[in-house]
Amino acid sequence: MPTIDFCSMQGRVAVVTGAARGIGRAIAEKLAYLGADVVIADMLVELAEKTADEIGQLTQRKTLAVGVNVTDGKSASEMIDRTTNQFGRVDILVNNAGITRDMLILRMEEADWDAVLDVNLKGVFNCSKAAIRPMMRQRYGRIVNISSVSGQAGQAGQTNYSASKAGIIGFTKALAREVASRQITVNAVAPGFIPTTLTNDLSEDLKKSILGATPAGRMGKPEEIAAAVAFLASEEAAYITGQVLAVDGGMAMM
């Protein structure tokens, strides 16, 4: 029986949203190291171009930077069109783009609720809808959505963020049922607390509280999230769909 390298991405094309920095960049870099050509999709176009160049040089894979506003369906469709025009297909979509607007609900403005739901949840809908059509034609696809421990267990001061990430879990399970017969899998990764630009503003007291609630006793690393995403995006995960993989040091233990 022929063998291939574990989690090989040779011949695959991956689109990662919010990939200019942080967890998204780590995911894009991991997929490229495994052999995929990668689209770095982000609103920060100049940084996306820089990231694409750096990942291309590091991994010797083809990369493409695409500016995208995931809250806009037309922009999401154009992102997938540019991908298929450049590479001929799209095999993997990682819906990573996300924002926070943390505030206790009594002080939260409606605009802060709308912004977080638009990016974090509507963005997953827009990008998935755009990618599903070429995936269905080629009868192959991997969609991995980035949820959060906050979407599993909730987090005070994050009703908007927790709701958006919980919504991603429901979306993941529903879409997985719709497209499974076309050899398309849809799964989610739920990170714990990872040091990124989204967590830079956390108070020291909250960081201590988080560490106290994490059996592993530390925050995670972007590379650890990337490894989980790479597995779910691989051939080896072909019989896994509609699942949520927590990478949180034991914080949620659902």
mmCIF file of C-alpha atoms in Angstrom:
data_model
loop_
_atom_site.group_PDB
_atom_site.id
_atom_site.type_symbol
_atom_site.label_atom_id
_atom_site.label_comp_id
_atom_site.label_asym_id
_atom_site.label_seq_id
_atom_site.Cartn_x
_atom_site.Cartn_y
_atom_site.Cartn_z
ATOM 1 C CA MET A 1 0.000 0.000 0.000
ATOM 2 C CA PRO A 2 1.517 3.372 -0.996
ATOM 3 C CA THR A 3 2.306 5.762 1.831
ATOM 4 C CA ILE A 4 2.484 9.528 2.077
ATOM 5 C CA ASP A 5 3.952 11.786 4.713
ATOM 6 C CA PHE A 6 1.600 12.303 7.636
ATOM 7 C CA CYS A 7 -0.576 15.397 7.065
ATOM 8 C CA SER A 8 1.047 16.053 3.690
ATOM 9 C CA MET A 9 -0.538 18.990 1.868
ATOM 10 C CA GLN A 10 1.259 18.428 -1.422
ATOM 11 C CA GLY A 11 -0.873 19.624 -4.323
ATOM 12 C CA ARG A 12 -3.382 21.403 -2.062
ATOM 13 C CA VAL A 13 -4.391 25.061 -2.061
ATOM 14 C CA ALA A 14 -5.339 26.705 1.230
ATOM 15 C CA VAL A 15 -7.028 30.010 2.013
ATOM 16 C CA VAL A 16 -6.526 31.390 5.519
ATOM 17 C CA THR A 17 -8.424 34.505 6.598
ATOM 18 C CA GLY A 18 -6.906 36.870 9.129
ATOM 19 C CA ALA A 19 -3.554 35.389 8.150
ATOM 20 C CA ALA A 20 -1.358 38.473 8.172
ATOM 21 C CA ARG A 21 -0.349 37.919 11.807
ATOM 22 C CA GLY A 22 -0.957 35.934 14.979
ATOM 23 C CA ILE A 23 -2.702 32.571 14.880
ATOM 24 C CA GLY A 24 -3.661 33.022 11.213
ATOM 25 C CA ARG A 25 -0.057 33.501 10.179
ATOM 26 C CA ALA A 26 1.009 30.446 12.180
ATOM 27 C CA ILE A 27 -1.677 28.381 10.435
ATOM 28 C CA ALA A 28 -0.698 29.598 6.969
ATOM 29 C CA GLU A 29 2.957 28.915 7.653
ATOM 30 C CA LYS A 30 2.225 25.405 8.943
ATOM 31 C CA LEU A 31 0.134 24.501 5.899
ATOM 32 C CA ALA A 32 2.834 25.841 3.589
ATOM 33 C CA TYR A 33 5.544 23.846 5.370
ATOM 34 C CA LEU A 34 3.389 20.759 4.811
ATOM 35 C CA GLY A 35 3.309 21.466 1.074
ATOM 36 C CA ALA A 36 0.243 23.623 0.387
ATOM 37 C CA ASP A 37 0.170 26.762 -1.705
ATOM 38 C CA VAL A 38 -1.348 29.389 0.556
ATOM 39 C CA VAL A 39 -3.509 32.486 0.195
ATOM 40 C CA ILE A 40 -2.897 35.058 2.930
ATOM 41 C CA ALA A 41 -6.253 36.835 3.179
ATOM 42 C CA ASP A 42 -6.572 39.863 5.440
ATOM 43 C CA MET A 43 -7.861 43.434 5.647
ATOM 44 C CA LEU A 44 -4.293 44.534 6.415
ATOM 45 C CA VAL A 45 -3.175 44.312 2.810
ATOM 46 C CA GLU A 46 0.403 45.572 3.173
ATOM 47 C CA LEU A 47 1.063 43.274 6.123
ATOM 48 C CA ALA A 48 -0.559 40.378 4.235
ATOM 49 C CA GLU A 49 1.790 40.974 1.303
ATOM 50 C CA LYS A 50 4.791 41.027 3.647
ATOM 51 C CA THR A 51 3.617 37.838 5.350
ATOM 52 C CA ALA A 52 3.027 36.110 2.008
ATOM 53 C CA ASP A 53 6.540 37.000 0.847
ATOM 54 C CA GLU A 54 8.092 35.777 4.084
ATOM 55 C CA ILE A 55 6.189 32.489 4.128
ATOM 56 C CA GLY A 56 7.009 31.902 0.470
ATOM 57 C CA GLN A 57 10.708 32.385 1.138
ATOM 58 C CA LEU A 58 10.654 30.205 4.264
ATOM 59 C CA THR A 59 8.737 27.305 2.742
ATOM 60 C CA GLN A 60 9.428 27.561 -0.996
ATOM 61 C CA ARG A 61 5.684 27.345 -1.640
ATOM 62 C CA LYS A 62 3.565 29.624 -3.814
ATOM 63 C CA THR A 63 1.747 32.302 -1.832
ATOM 64 C CA LEU A 64 -0.771 34.994 -2.687
ATOM 65 C CA ALA A 65 -1.839 37.978 -0.591
ATOM 66 C CA VAL A 66 -5.483 38.999 -0.981
ATOM 67 C CA GLY A 67 -7.225 41.911 0.686
ATOM 68 C CA VAL A 68 -10.606 40.812 2.026
ATOM 69 C CA ASN A 69 -13.418 42.184 4.135
ATOM 70 C CA VAL A 70 -15.056 39.016 5.416
ATOM 71 C CA THR A 71 -18.214 40.898 6.441
ATOM 72 C CA ASP A 72 -18.934 41.557 2.751
ATOM 73 C CA GLY A 73 -20.139 38.630 0.664
ATOM 74 C CA LYS A 74 -18.845 40.136 -2.581
ATOM 75 C CA SER A 75 -15.378 40.595 -1.101
ATOM 76 C CA ALA A 76 -15.362 36.989 0.120
ATOM 77 C CA SER A 77 -16.394 35.750 -3.338
ATOM 78 C CA GLU A 78 -13.671 37.814 -4.975
ATOM 79 C CA MET A 79 -11.124 36.262 -2.595
ATOM 80 C CA ILE A 80 -12.110 32.756 -3.713
ATOM 81 C CA ASP A 81 -12.222 33.829 -7.372
ATOM 82 C CA ARG A 82 -8.675 35.181 -7.137
ATOM 83 C CA THR A 83 -7.595 31.918 -5.536
ATOM 84 C CA THR A 84 -9.090 29.707 -8.247
ATOM 85 C CA ASN A 85 -7.837 32.005 -10.994
ATOM 86 C CA GLN A 86 -4.300 31.833 -9.598
ATOM 87 C CA PHE A 87 -4.126 28.187 -8.518
ATOM 88 C CA GLY A 88 -6.996 26.466 -10.339
ATOM 89 C CA ARG A 89 -8.704 25.169 -7.188
ATOM 90 C CA VAL A 90 -9.312 25.710 -3.483
ATOM 91 C CA ASP A 91 -8.993 22.701 -1.184
ATOM 92 C CA ILE A 92 -8.786 24.188 2.300
ATOM 93 C CA LEU A 93 -10.496 27.160 3.887
ATOM 94 C CA VAL A 94 -9.526 28.251 7.401
ATOM 95 C CA ASN A 95 -11.946 30.822 8.789
ATOM 96 C CA ASN A 96 -9.689 32.527 11.294
ATOM 97 C CA ALA A 97 -10.495 36.254 10.959
ATOM 98 C CA GLY A 98 -11.875 37.634 14.199
ATOM 99 C CA ILE A 99 -12.111 40.668 16.466
ATOM 100 C CA THR A 100 -13.007 41.471 20.065
ATOM 101 C CA ARG A 101 -14.906 44.390 21.578
ATOM 102 C CA ASP A 102 -14.974 43.299 25.214
ATOM 103 C CA MET A 103 -17.308 45.044 27.672
ATOM 104 C CA LEU A 104 -19.843 44.127 30.331
ATOM 105 C CA ILE A 105 -23.266 43.975 28.710
ATOM 106 C CA LEU A 106 -24.611 47.008 30.610
ATOM 107 C CA ARG A 107 -21.895 49.116 28.998
ATOM 108 C CA MET A 108 -21.724 47.391 25.627
ATOM 109 C CA GLU A 109 -22.831 49.496 22.677
ATOM 110 C CA GLU A 110 -24.985 47.930 19.988
ATOM 111 C CA ALA A 111 -22.275 48.795 17.467
ATOM 112 C CA ASP A 112 -19.773 46.661 19.415
ATOM 113 C CA TRP A 113 -22.172 43.716 19.361
ATOM 114 C CA ASP A 114 -22.802 44.117 15.620
ATOM 115 C CA ALA A 115 -19.117 44.491 14.718
ATOM 116 C CA VAL A 116 -18.073 41.297 16.504
ATOM 117 C CA LEU A 117 -20.961 39.214 15.132
ATOM 118 C CA ASP A 118 -20.369 40.587 11.617
ATOM 119 C CA VAL A 119 -16.684 39.685 11.500
ATOM 120 C CA ASN A 120 -16.608 36.545 13.596
ATOM 121 C CA LEU A 121 -19.829 34.825 12.535
ATOM 122 C CA LYS A 122 -21.126 36.433 9.354
ATOM 123 C CA GLY A 123 -17.567 36.318 8.021
ATOM 124 C CA VAL A 124 -17.529 32.534 8.421
ATOM 125 C CA PHE A 125 -20.819 32.328 6.517
ATOM 126 C CA ASN A 126 -19.612 34.577 3.675
ATOM 127 C CA CYS A 127 -16.270 32.829 3.161
ATOM 128 C CA SER A 128 -17.676 29.314 3.507
ATOM 129 C CA LYS A 129 -20.481 30.016 1.045
ATOM 130 C CA ALA A 130 -17.970 31.330 -1.489
ATOM 131 C CA ALA A 131 -15.611 28.354 -1.081
ATOM 132 C CA ILE A 132 -18.260 25.629 -1.081
ATOM 133 C CA ARG A 133 -19.106 25.979 -4.783
ATOM 134 C CA PRO A 134 -15.636 25.093 -6.162
ATOM 135 C CA MET A 135 -15.208 22.462 -3.440
ATOM 136 C CA MET A 136 -18.465 20.792 -4.481
ATOM 137 C CA ARG A 137 -17.415 20.806 -8.146
ATOM 138 C CA GLN A 138 -14.118 19.104 -7.328
ATOM 139 C CA ARG A 139 -15.814 16.835 -4.739
ATOM 140 C CA TYR A 140 -13.203 17.614 -2.131
ATOM 141 C CA GLY A 141 -12.757 20.199 0.567
ATOM 142 C CA ARG A 142 -11.693 20.951 4.105
ATOM 143 C CA ILE A 143 -13.184 23.827 6.075
ATOM 144 C CA VAL A 144 -11.775 24.551 9.524
ATOM 145 C CA ASN A 145 -13.407 27.279 11.584
ATOM 146 C CA ILE A 146 -11.677 28.931 14.518
ATOM 147 C CA SER A 147 -14.044 29.045 17.466
ATOM 148 C CA SER A 148 -12.895 29.599 21.078
ATOM 149 C CA VAL A 149 -13.096 28.295 24.610
ATOM 150 C CA SER A 150 -15.294 31.372 25.132
ATOM 151 C CA GLY A 151 -17.800 29.865 22.699
ATOM 152 C CA GLN A 152 -17.900 26.631 24.694
ATOM 153 C CA ALA A 153 -17.902 27.902 28.272
ATOM 154 C CA GLY A 154 -18.687 31.626 27.981
ATOM 155 C CA GLN A 155 -16.605 34.458 29.378
ATOM 156 C CA ALA A 156 -17.759 37.435 31.447
ATOM 157 C CA GLY A 157 -17.358 40.677 29.529
ATOM 158 C CA GLN A 158 -17.530 38.836 26.222
ATOM 159 C CA THR A 159 -21.202 38.258 25.493
ATOM 160 C CA ASN A 160 -20.661 39.374 21.903
ATOM 161 C CA TYR A 161 -17.477 37.355 21.368
ATOM 162 C CA SER A 162 -18.803 34.270 23.181
ATOM 163 C CA ALA A 163 -22.043 34.386 21.183
ATOM 164 C CA SER A 164 -20.156 34.667 17.894
ATOM 165 C CA LYS A 165 -17.846 31.780 18.714
ATOM 166 C CA ALA A 166 -20.719 29.599 19.965
ATOM 167 C CA GLY A 167 -22.515 30.412 16.719
ATOM 168 C CA ILE A 168 -19.515 29.141 14.780
ATOM 169 C CA ILE A 169 -19.879 25.770 16.510
ATOM 170 C CA GLY A 170 -23.534 25.479 15.462
ATOM 171 C CA PHE A 171 -22.682 26.651 11.947
ATOM 172 C CA THR A 172 -19.891 24.062 11.720
ATOM 173 C CA LYS A 173 -22.158 21.165 12.653
ATOM 174 C CA ALA A 174 -24.978 22.253 10.337
ATOM 175 C CA LEU A 175 -22.725 22.817 7.312
ATOM 176 C CA ALA A 176 -20.924 19.529 7.947
ATOM 177 C CA ARG A 177 -24.243 17.716 7.490
ATOM 178 C CA GLU A 178 -25.003 19.605 4.271
ATOM 179 C CA VAL A 179 -21.775 18.822 2.424
ATOM 180 C CA ALA A 180 -20.513 15.501 3.800
ATOM 181 C CA SER A 181 -21.733 13.554 0.763
ATOM 182 C CA ARG A 182 -19.424 15.642 -1.454
ATOM 183 C CA GLN A 183 -16.314 14.620 0.508
ATOM 184 C CA ILE A 184 -16.140 18.023 2.176
ATOM 185 C CA THR A 185 -15.456 18.058 5.907
ATOM 186 C CA VAL A 186 -16.244 20.966 8.219
ATOM 187 C CA ASN A 187 -14.708 21.115 11.677
ATOM 188 C CA ALA A 188 -13.794 23.694 14.288
ATOM 189 C CA VAL A 189 -10.833 24.313 16.550
ATOM 190 C CA ALA A 190 -11.546 26.010 19.883
ATOM 191 C CA PRO A 191 -8.378 27.648 21.212
ATOM 192 C CA GLY A 192 -7.875 28.579 24.813
ATOM 193 C CA PHE A 193 -6.005 31.763 25.605
ATOM 194 C CA ILE A 194 -3.169 32.373 23.150
ATOM 195 C CA PRO A 195 -0.903 35.470 23.385
ATOM 196 C CA THR A 196 -1.818 37.535 20.290
ATOM 197 C CA THR A 197 -2.893 41.091 19.525
ATOM 198 C CA LEU A 198 -6.415 40.075 20.644
ATOM 199 C CA THR A 199 -5.198 39.232 24.148
ATOM 200 C CA ASN A 200 -2.652 42.029 24.607
ATOM 201 C CA ASP A 201 -5.126 44.222 26.475
ATOM 202 C CA LEU A 202 -6.045 41.644 29.110
ATOM 203 C CA SER A 203 -5.408 42.836 32.663
ATOM 204 C CA GLU A 204 -2.843 41.062 34.799
ATOM 205 C CA ASP A 205 -5.609 39.960 37.174
ATOM 206 C CA LEU A 206 -7.544 38.374 34.305
ATOM 207 C CA LYS A 207 -4.412 36.646 33.015
ATOM 208 C CA LYS A 208 -3.825 35.176 36.479
ATOM 209 C CA SER A 209 -7.441 34.044 36.589
ATOM 210 C CA ILE A 210 -7.098 32.384 33.178
ATOM 211 C CA LEU A 211 -3.935 30.552 34.189
ATOM 212 C CA GLY A 212 -5.614 29.434 37.383
ATOM 213 C CA ALA A 213 -8.479 27.916 35.401
ATOM 214 C CA THR A 214 -6.157 26.154 32.941
ATOM 215 C CA PRO A 215 -4.974 22.729 34.142
ATOM 216 C CA ALA A 216 -1.890 22.964 31.906
ATOM 217 C CA GLY A 217 -0.859 26.056 33.870
ATOM 218 C CA ARG A 218 0.125 28.151 30.867
ATOM 219 C CA MET A 219 -1.228 29.957 27.847
ATOM 220 C CA GLY A 220 -1.018 28.240 24.499
ATOM 221 C CA LYS A 221 1.103 28.980 21.462
ATOM 222 C CA PRO A 222 -0.103 29.902 17.954
ATOM 223 C CA GLU A 223 1.870 26.943 16.624
ATOM 224 C CA GLU A 224 -0.212 24.571 18.754
ATOM 225 C CA ILE A 225 -3.409 25.854 17.172
ATOM 226 C CA ALA A 226 -1.806 25.565 13.735
ATOM 227 C CA ALA A 227 -0.954 21.908 14.327
ATOM 228 C CA ALA A 228 -4.566 21.074 15.191
ATOM 229 C CA VAL A 229 -5.841 22.918 12.118
ATOM 230 C CA ALA A 230 -3.334 21.133 9.900
ATOM 231 C CA PHE A 231 -4.547 17.739 11.091
ATOM 232 C CA LEU A 232 -8.219 18.558 10.461
ATOM 233 C CA ALA A 233 -7.295 19.899 7.017
ATOM 234 C CA SER A 234 -5.383 16.751 6.094
ATOM 235 C CA GLU A 235 -6.212 13.510 4.300
ATOM 236 C CA GLU A 236 -5.892 11.669 7.612
ATOM 237 C CA ALA A 237 -8.959 13.524 8.946
ATOM 238 C CA ALA A 238 -11.238 12.507 6.065
ATOM 239 C CA TYR A 239 -13.644 10.666 8.390
ATOM 240 C CA ILE A 240 -13.876 13.498 10.923
ATOM 241 C CA THR A 241 -16.568 16.120 10.371
ATOM 242 C CA GLY A 242 -18.842 18.308 12.456
ATOM 243 C CA GLN A 243 -16.434 18.157 15.391
ATOM 244 C CA VAL A 244 -14.926 20.748 17.723
ATOM 245 C CA LEU A 245 -11.330 20.175 18.801
ATOM 246 C CA ALA A 246 -10.460 22.119 21.951
ATOM 247 C CA VAL A 247 -6.835 23.231 22.163
ATOM 248 C CA ASP A 248 -7.014 24.955 25.524
ATOM 249 C CA GLY A 249 -4.781 23.211 28.031
ATOM 250 C CA GLY A 250 -7.802 21.498 29.550
ATOM 251 C CA MET A 251 -9.700 24.697 30.345
ATOM 252 C CA ALA A 252 -13.108 23.647 29.016
ATOM 253 C CA MET A 253 -13.003 19.825 29.183
ATOM 254 C CA MET A 254 -16.430 19.483 27.572
#
